[in-house]
Coordinates of C-alpha atoms and ligand atoms in Angstrom, one line a residue:
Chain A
X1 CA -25.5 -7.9 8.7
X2 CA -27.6 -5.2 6.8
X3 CA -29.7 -4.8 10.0
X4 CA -26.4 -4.4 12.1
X5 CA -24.7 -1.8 9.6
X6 CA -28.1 -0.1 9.8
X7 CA -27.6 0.7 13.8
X8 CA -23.8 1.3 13.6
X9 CA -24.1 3.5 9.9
X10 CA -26.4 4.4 7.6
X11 CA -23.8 5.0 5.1
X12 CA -21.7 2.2 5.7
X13 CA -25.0 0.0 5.1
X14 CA -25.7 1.8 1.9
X15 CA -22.1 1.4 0.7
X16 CA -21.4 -2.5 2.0
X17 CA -24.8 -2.8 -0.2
X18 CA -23.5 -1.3 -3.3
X19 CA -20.5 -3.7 -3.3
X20 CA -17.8 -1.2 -1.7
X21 CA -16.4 -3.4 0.4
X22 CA -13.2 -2.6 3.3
X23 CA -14.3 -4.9 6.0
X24 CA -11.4 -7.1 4.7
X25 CA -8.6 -5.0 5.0
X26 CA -9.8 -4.2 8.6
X27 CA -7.9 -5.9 11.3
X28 CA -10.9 -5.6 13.8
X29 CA -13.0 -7.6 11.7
X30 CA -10.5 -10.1 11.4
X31 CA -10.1 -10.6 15.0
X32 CA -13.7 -10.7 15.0
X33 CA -13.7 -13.4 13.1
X34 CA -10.9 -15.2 14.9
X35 CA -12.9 -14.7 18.5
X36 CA -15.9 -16.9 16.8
X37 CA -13.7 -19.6 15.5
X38 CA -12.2 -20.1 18.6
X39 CA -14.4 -19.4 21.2
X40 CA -16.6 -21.9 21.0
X41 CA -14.3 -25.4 19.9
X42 CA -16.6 -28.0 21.2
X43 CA -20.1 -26.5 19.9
X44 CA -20.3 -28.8 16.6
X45 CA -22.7 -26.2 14.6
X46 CA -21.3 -23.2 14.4
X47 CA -21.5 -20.2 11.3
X48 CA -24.6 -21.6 10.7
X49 CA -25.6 -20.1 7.1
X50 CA -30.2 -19.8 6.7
X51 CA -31.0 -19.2 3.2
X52 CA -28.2 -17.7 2.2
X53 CA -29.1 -15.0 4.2
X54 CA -28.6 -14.6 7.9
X55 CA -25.4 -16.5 9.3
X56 CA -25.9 -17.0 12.8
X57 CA -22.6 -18.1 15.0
X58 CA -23.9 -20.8 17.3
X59 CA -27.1 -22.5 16.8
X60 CA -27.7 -24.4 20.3
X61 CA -31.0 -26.2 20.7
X62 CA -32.7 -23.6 23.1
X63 CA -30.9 -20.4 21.4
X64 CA -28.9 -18.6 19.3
X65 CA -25.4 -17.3 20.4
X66 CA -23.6 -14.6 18.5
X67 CA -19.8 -13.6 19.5
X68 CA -18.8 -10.1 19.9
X69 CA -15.4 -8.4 19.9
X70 CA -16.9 -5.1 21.9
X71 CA -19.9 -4.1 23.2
X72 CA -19.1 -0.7 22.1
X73 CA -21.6 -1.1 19.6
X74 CA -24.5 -3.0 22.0
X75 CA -27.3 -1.6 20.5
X76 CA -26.2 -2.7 16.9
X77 CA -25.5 -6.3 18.3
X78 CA -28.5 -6.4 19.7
X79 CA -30.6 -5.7 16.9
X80 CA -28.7 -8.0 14.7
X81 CA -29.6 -11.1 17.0
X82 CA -33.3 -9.8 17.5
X83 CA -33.4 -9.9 13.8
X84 CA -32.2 -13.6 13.4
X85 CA -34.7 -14.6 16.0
X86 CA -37.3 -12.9 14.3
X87 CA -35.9 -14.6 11.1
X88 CA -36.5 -17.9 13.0
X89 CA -39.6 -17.3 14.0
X90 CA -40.7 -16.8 10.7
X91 CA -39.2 -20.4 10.0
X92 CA -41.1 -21.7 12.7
X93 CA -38.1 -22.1 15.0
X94 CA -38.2 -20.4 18.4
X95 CA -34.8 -19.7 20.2
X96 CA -33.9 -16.9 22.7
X97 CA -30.7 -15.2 21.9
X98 CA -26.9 -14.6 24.0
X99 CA -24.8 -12.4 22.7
X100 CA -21.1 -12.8 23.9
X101 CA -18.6 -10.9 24.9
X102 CA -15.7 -13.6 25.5
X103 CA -12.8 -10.7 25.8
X104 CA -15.1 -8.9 28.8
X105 CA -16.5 -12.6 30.2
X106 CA -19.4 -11.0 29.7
X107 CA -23.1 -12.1 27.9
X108 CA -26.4 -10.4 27.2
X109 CA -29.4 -12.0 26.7
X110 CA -32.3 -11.4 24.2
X111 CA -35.8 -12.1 24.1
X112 CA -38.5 -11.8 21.0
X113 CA -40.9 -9.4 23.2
X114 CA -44.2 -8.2 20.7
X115 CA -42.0 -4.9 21.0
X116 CA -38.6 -5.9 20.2
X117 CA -40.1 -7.6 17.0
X118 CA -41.7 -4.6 15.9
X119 CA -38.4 -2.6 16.4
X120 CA -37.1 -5.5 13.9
X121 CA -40.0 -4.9 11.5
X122 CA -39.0 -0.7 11.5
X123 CA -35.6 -1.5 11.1
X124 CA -36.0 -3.7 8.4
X125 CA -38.3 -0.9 6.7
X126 CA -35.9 2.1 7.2
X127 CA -33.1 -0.1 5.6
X128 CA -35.2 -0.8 2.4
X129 CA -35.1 2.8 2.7
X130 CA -31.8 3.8 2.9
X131 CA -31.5 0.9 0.6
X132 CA -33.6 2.8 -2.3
X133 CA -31.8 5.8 -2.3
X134 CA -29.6 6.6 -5.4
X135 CA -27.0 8.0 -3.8
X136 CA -24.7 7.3 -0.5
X137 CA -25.9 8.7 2.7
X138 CA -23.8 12.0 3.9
X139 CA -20.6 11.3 5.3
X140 CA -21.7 12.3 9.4
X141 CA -18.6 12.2 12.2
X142 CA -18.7 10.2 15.0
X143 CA -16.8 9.2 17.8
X144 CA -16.1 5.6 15.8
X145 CA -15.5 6.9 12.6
X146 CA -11.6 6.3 12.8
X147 CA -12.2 3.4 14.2
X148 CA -14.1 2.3 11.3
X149 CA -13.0 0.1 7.8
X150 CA -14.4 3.1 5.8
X151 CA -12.8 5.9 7.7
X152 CA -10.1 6.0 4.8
X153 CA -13.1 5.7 2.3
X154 CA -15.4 8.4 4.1
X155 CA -12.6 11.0 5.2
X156 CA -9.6 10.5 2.8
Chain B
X1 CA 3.9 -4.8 10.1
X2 CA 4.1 -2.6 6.7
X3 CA 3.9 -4.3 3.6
X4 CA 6.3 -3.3 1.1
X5 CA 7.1 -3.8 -2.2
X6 CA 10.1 -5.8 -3.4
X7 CA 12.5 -5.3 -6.4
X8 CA 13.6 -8.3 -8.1
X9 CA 17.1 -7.5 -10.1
X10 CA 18.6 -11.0 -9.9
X11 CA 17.9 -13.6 -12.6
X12 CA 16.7 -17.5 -11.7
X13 CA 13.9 -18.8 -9.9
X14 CA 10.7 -17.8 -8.1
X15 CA 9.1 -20.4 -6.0
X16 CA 6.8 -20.7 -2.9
X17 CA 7.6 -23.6 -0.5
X18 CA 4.5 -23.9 2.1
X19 CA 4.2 -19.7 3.3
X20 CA 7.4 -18.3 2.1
X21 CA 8.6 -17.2 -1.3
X22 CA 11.8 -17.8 -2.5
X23 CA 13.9 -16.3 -4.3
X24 CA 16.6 -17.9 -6.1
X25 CA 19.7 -16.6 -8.4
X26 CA 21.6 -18.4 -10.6
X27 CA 24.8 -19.3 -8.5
X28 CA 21.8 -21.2 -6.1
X29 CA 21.7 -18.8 -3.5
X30 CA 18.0 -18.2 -1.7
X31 CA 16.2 -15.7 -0.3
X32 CA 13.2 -15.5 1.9
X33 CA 10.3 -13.6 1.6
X34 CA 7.5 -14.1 4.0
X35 CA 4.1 -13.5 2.0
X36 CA 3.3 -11.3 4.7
X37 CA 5.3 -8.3 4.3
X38 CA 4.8 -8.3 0.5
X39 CA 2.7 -5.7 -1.2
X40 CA 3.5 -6.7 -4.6
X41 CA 6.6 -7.9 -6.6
X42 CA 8.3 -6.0 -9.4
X43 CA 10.3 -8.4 -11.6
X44 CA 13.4 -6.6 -13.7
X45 CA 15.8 -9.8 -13.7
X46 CA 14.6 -13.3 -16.0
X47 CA 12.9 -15.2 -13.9
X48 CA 11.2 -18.8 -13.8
X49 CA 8.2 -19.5 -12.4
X50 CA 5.6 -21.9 -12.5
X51 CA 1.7 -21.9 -11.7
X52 CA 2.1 -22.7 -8.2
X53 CA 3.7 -20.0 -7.3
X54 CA 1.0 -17.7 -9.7
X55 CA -1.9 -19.2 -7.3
X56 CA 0.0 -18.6 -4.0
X57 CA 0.0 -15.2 -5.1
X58 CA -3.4 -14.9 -6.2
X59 CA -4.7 -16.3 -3.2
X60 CA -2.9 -13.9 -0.8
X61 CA -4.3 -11.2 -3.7
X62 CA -0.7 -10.2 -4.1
X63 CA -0.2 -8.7 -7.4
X64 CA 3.0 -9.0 -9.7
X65 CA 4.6 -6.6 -12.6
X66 CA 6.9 -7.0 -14.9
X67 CA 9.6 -5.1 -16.8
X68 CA 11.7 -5.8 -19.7
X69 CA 15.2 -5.6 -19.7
X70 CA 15.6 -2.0 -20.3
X71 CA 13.2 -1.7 -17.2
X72 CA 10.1 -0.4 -19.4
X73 CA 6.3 -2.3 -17.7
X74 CA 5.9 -5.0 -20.0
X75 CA 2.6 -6.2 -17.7
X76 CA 1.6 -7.5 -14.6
X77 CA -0.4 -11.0 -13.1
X78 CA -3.2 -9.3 -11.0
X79 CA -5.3 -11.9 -8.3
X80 CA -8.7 -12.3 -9.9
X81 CA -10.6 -9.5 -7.9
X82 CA -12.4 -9.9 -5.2
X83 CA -13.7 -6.3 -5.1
X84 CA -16.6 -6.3 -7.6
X85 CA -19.2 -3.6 -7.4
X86 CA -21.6 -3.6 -9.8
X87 CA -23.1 -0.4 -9.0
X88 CA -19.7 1.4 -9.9
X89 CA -18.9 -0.2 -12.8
X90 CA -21.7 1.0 -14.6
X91 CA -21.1 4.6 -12.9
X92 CA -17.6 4.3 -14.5
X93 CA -19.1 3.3 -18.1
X94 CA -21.8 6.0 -17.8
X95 CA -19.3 8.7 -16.8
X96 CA -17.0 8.0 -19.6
X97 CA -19.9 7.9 -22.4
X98 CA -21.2 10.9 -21.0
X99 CA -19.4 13.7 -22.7
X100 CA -19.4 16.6 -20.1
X101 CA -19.5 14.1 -17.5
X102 CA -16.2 12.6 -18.6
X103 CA -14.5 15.9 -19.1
X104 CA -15.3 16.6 -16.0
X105 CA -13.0 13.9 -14.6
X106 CA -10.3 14.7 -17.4
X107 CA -10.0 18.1 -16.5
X108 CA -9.3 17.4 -12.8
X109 CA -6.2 14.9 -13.9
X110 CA -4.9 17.7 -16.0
X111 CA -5.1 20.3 -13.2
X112 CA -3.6 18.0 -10.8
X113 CA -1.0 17.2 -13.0
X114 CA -0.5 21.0 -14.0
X115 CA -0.5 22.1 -10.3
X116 CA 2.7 19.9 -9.9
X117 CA 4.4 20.5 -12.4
X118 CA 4.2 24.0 -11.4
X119 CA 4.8 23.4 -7.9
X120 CA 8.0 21.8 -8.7
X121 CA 9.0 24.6 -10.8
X122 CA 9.0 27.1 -8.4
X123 CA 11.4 26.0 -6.3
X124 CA 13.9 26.5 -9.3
X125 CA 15.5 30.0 -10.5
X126 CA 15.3 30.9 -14.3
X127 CA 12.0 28.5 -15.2
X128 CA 9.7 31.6 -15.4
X129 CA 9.3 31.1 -19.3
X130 CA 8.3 27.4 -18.8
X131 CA 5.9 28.7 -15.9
X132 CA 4.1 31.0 -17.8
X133 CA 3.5 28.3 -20.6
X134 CA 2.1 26.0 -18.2
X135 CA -0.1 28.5 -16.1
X136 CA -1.5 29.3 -19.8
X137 CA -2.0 26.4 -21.0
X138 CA -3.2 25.0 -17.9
X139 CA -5.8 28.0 -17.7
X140 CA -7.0 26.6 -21.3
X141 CA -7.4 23.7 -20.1
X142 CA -10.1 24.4 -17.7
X143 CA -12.1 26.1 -20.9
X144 CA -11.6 23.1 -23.4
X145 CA -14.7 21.8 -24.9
X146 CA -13.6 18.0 -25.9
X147 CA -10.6 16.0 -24.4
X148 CA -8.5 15.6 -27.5
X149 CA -8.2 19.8 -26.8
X150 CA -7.8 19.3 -23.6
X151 CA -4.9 16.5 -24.3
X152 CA -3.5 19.1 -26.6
X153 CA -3.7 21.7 -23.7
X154 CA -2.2 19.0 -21.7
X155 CA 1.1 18.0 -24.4
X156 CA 2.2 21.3 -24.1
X157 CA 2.3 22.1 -20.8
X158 CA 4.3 18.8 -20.2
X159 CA 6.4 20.0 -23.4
X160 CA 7.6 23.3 -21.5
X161 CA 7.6 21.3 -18.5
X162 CA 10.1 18.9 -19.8
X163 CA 12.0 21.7 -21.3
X164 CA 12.9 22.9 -18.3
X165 CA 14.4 19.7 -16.3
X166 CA 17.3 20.9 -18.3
X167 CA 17.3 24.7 -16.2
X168 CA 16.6 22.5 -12.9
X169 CA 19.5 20.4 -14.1
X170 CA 22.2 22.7 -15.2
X171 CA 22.4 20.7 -17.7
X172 CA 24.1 17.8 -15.9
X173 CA 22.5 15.1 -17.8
X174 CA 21.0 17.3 -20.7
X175 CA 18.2 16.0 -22.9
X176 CA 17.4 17.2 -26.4
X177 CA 13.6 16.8 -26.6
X178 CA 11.4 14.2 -24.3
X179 CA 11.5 11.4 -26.4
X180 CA 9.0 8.7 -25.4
X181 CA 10.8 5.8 -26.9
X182 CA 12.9 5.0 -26.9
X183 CA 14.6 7.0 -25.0
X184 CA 17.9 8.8 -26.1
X185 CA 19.8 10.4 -23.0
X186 CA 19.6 9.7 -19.4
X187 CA 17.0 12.0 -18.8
X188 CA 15.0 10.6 -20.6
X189 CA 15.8 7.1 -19.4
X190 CA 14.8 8.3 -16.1
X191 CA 11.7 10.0 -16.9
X192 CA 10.3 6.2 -18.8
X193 CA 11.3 4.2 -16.2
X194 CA 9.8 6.2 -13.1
X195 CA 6.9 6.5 -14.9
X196 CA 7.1 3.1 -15.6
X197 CA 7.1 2.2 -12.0
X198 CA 4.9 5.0 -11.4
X199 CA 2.3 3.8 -13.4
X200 CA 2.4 0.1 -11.7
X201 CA 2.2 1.2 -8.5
X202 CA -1.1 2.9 -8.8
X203 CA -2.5 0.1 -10.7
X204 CA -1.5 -1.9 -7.5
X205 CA -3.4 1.0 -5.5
X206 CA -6.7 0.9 -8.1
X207 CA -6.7 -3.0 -7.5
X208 CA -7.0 -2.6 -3.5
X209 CA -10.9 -0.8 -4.5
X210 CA -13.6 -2.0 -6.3
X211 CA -12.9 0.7 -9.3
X212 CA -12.2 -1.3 -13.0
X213 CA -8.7 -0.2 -14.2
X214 CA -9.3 -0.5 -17.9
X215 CA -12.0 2.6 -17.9
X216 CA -10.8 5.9 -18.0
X217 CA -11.5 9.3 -18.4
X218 CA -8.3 11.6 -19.4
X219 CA -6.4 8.4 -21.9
X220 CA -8.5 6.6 -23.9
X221 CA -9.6 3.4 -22.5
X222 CA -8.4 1.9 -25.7
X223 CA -4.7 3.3 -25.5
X224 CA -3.5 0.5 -22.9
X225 CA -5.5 -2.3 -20.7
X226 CA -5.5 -0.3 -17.6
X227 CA -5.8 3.0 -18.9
X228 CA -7.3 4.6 -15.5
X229 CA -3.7 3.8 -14.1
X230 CA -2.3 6.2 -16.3
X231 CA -4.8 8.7 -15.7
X232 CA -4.4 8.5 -11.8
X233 CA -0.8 8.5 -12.6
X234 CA -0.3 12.2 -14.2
X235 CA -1.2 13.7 -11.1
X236 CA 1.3 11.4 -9.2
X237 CA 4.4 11.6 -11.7
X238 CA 5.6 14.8 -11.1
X239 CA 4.8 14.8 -7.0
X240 CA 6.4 11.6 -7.0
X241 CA 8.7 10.6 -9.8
X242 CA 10.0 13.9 -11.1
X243 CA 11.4 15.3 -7.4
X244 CA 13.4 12.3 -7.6
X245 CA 15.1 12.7 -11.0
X246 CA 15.9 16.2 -10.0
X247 CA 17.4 14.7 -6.8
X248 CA 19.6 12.0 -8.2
X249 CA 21.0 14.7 -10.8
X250 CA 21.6 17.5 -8.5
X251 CA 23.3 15.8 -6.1
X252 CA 25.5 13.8 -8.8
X253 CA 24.2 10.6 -6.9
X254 CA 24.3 8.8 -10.8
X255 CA 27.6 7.8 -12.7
X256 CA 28.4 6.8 -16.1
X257 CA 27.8 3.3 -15.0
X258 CA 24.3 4.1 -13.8
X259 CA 23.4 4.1 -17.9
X260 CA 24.2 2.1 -20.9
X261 CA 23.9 3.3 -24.2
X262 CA 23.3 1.2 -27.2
X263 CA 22.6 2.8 -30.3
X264 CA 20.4 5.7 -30.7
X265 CA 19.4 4.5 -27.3
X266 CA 19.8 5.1 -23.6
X267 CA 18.7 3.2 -21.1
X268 CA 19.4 2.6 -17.1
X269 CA 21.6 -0.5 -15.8
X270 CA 20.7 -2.3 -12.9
X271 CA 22.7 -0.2 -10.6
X272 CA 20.7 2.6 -11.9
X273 CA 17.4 1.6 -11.4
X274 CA 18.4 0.4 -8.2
X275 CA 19.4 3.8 -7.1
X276 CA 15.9 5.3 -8.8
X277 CA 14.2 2.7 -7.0
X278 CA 15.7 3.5 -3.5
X279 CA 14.6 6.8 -3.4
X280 CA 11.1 6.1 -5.1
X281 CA 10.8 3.5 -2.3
X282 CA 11.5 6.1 0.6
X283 CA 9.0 8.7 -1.1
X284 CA 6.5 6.1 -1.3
X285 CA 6.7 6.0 2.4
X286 CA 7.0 9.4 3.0
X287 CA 4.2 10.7 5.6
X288 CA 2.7 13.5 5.7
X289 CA -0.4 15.0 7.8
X290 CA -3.7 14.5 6.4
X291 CA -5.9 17.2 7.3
X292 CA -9.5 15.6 7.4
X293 CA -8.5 12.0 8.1
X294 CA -6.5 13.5 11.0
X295 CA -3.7 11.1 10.9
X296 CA -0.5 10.9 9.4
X297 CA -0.6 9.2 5.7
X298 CA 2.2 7.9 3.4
X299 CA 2.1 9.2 -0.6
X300 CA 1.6 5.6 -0.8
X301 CA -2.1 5.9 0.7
X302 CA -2.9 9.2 -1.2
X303 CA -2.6 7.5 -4.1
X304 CA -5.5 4.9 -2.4
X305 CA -7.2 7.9 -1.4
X306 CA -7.7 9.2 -4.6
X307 CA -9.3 6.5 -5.5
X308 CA -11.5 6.6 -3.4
X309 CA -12.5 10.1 -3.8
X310 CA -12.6 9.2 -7.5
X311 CA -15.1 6.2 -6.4
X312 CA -16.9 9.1 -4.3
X313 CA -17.0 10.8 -7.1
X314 CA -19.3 8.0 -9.2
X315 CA -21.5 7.2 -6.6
X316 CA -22.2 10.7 -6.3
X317 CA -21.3 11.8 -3.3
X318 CA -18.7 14.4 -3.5
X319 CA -17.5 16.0 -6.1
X320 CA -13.9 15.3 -7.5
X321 CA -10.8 17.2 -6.4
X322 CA -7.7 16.2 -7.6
X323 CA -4.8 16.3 -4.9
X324 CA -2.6 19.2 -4.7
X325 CA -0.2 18.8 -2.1
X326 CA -0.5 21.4 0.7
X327 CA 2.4 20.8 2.1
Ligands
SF4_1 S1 -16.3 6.2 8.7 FE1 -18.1 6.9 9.8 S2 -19.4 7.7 8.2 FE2 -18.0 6.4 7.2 S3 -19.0 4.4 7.1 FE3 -17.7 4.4 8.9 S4 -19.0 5.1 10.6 FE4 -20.1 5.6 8.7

């Protein structure tokens, strides 16, 4: 998740961190959320939770699936899925990755290249970063902003 | 769908059965309410209710207040809160023992609370003595050194204020002196039970962030459990609660019947606080054009709003401004 925020917003990451919290009283999240639970009624593990840490949607036995809303934000998807096979890999599990797009009948897939897991390793360093700091990353428009839970947060 | 907030007056029962809550009065006649389209419940009849019903509201994080028969907050259930933040709880606690740090925050309820008192003065012929108290005082206000001279800064600019609801009112409904209770002409009766719904509202607005209602800056955290509503809540009475008074008065919109006296005492019947509540209810959903967020916004969501800026505030990321309506 961390990972993800870190590609859509720094600030957002920092602030989901510190406990500030909108996601729930987004509706997009929510439907989100409802896209995974039914997309995928026959696969029997799905949300499945590693170490309390990475939650992974569908754990098949040659890869990993995540569900997506919108590929609006690809590049933040994709990162987040690199990251759980990298997480894997570390576990001693290989898997190659599809991300979903069940709304656009569309899917991506995802490899663990030597490059892709190094652009996992410097994401996971610059959110330790943005991580340390004290204080919230500035408040920077973009285009998604008021599409965004903390639009009313960042802007109000 | 908009969630709203819904008036109890009738006495009986309360009751969920599977998603609906139901409302019934004491000649067995029901009402629905979907758990939906409810933002929070506001209880003025006497009511039964079991546990049941307490978790089905907790659950859907739906919060409930209650008044006592003369419509004064007597307290509210609240759904344990899902919005912790560790990180800003300690900000809150550090910016309350922090002297200047907490003044800071004092001062800017004050000069929002000042600005609208002000604001609604000026619509209003023969208040310039009351003006010029408040513009002083307020002035002071910005230059006091602890918040018990600040408070005092603060008294009697919503002394003069007060003063002059009798020159905005021609006297319909004159009051002698604000009495805070209990309350001994229908002024007065109005002014404690708008900011008795005043004040519940925003706590239902603090509860929607991660901020703790029971620390404050302005009111001592000591002076009631969730103190920070009744700071949020000076710079919302008189934008919100006060415009109304002035309208129900002006345009004779209450009757005798509206109030019951009882003693030394006056206090608003049913029908009364029904009428308050109407208007209070439309305001509430009032919209108006928020400049940065670039979409339309009901005083309902400024009052979210400024707590958020509040939590901005904290977490150090922008200063404080109290609102001041542009508008
Ligand atoms: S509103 Fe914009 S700046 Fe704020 S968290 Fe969301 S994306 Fe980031």
């Amino acid at each position: 998740m961390k990972i993800n925020y870190l590609y859509v917003c720094e600030r957002k990451l920092w602030l989901f961190d510190r406990g500030i919290q909108l996601e729930e009283n987004s509706e997009k999240v929510l439907l989100g959320k409802l896209l995974s639970e039914y997309s995928y009624p026959s696969e029997t593990r799905r949300e499945v939770l590693i170490d309390d840490l990475i939650k992974i949607d569908v754990m098949g036995e040659e890869e990993i699936r995540e569900i997506k809303y919108s590929n609006s934000l690809a590049s933040a998807n994709r990162i987040q899925i690199l990251y759980y096979l990298y997480y894997l890999k570390m576990l001693g599990i290989e898997r190659k990755g599809i991300i979903n797009y069940p709304k656009m009948r569309r899917m991506e897939e995802v490899s663990l290249t030597p490059e892709a897991e190094r652009e996992v390793e410097q994401a996971i360093k610059r959110v330790e970063e943005v991580l340390s700091s004290p204080r919230p990353p500035e408040v920077k428009r973009k285009s998604y902003c008021p599409k965004c839970a903390y639009y009313e947060f960042c802007f109000g | 769908m908009t969630l709203r907030p819904y008036y109890i007056f009738s006495s009986g029962r309360i009751m969920r059965r599977e998603n609906t809550i139901y409302v019934e009065n004491e000649k067995g006649e029901k009402k629905a309410l979907p758990i939906e389209e409810v933002e929070s419940l506001h209880i003025f009849g006497e009511v039964e209710m079991n546990t049941k019903f307490l978790n089905f509201l907790s659950q859907h994080g739906k919060p409930i207040h209650f008044y006592n028969y003369y419509g004064f907050y007597s307290g509210s259930f609240v759904p344990r809160s899902k919005n912790i933040s560790g990180e800003l709880l300690v900000k809150q606690v550090e910016y309350y023992l922090d002297n200047e740090k907490r003044l800071y925050l004092a001062k800017a309820f004050v000069e929002g609370a000042t600005f609208h008192m002000l604001r609604n003065l000026r619509n209003y012929d023969g208040t310039e003595e009351f003006v010029r108290i408040i513009s002083e005082e307020q002035a002071k206000s910005f230059e006091a050194k602890t918040v018990p001279e600040l408070m005092g800064c603060e008294g009697r600019a919503r002394e003069a204020y007060y003063q002059a609801f009798n020159t905005i009112t021609s006297g319909r409904l004159a009051m002698n002196k604000r009495e805070k209770r209990p309350p001994k002409d229908p002024i007065n009766a109005l002014i404690s039970f708008g900011n008795s719904v005043m004040y519940s509202v925003v706590l239902s607005e603090i509860y929607k962030t991660e901020l703790n209602p029971t620390i404050s800056y302005l009111h001592e955290p000591r002076e009631r459990r969730f103190s920070l509503s009744l700071d949020i809540s000076e710079i919302f009475k008189p934008l919100i609660v006060d415009p109304i008074i002035f309208k129900l008065i002006n345009n004779s919109m209450l009757k005798e019947e509206d109030f019951e006296d009882e003693l030394d005492f006056c206090y608003l019947t049913s029908s009364g606080k029904k009428k308050f509540l109407k208007e209070f209810e439309e305001k509430l959903e009032t919209t108006i054009k928020h400049r940065k967020l670039k979409r339309s916004v009901s005083y309902r969501t400024l009052i979210r709003l400024e707590c958020y800026k509040l939590i901005r505030h904290l977490l150090q990321d922008e200063f404080y401004k109290p609102l001041k309506a542009w508008w």
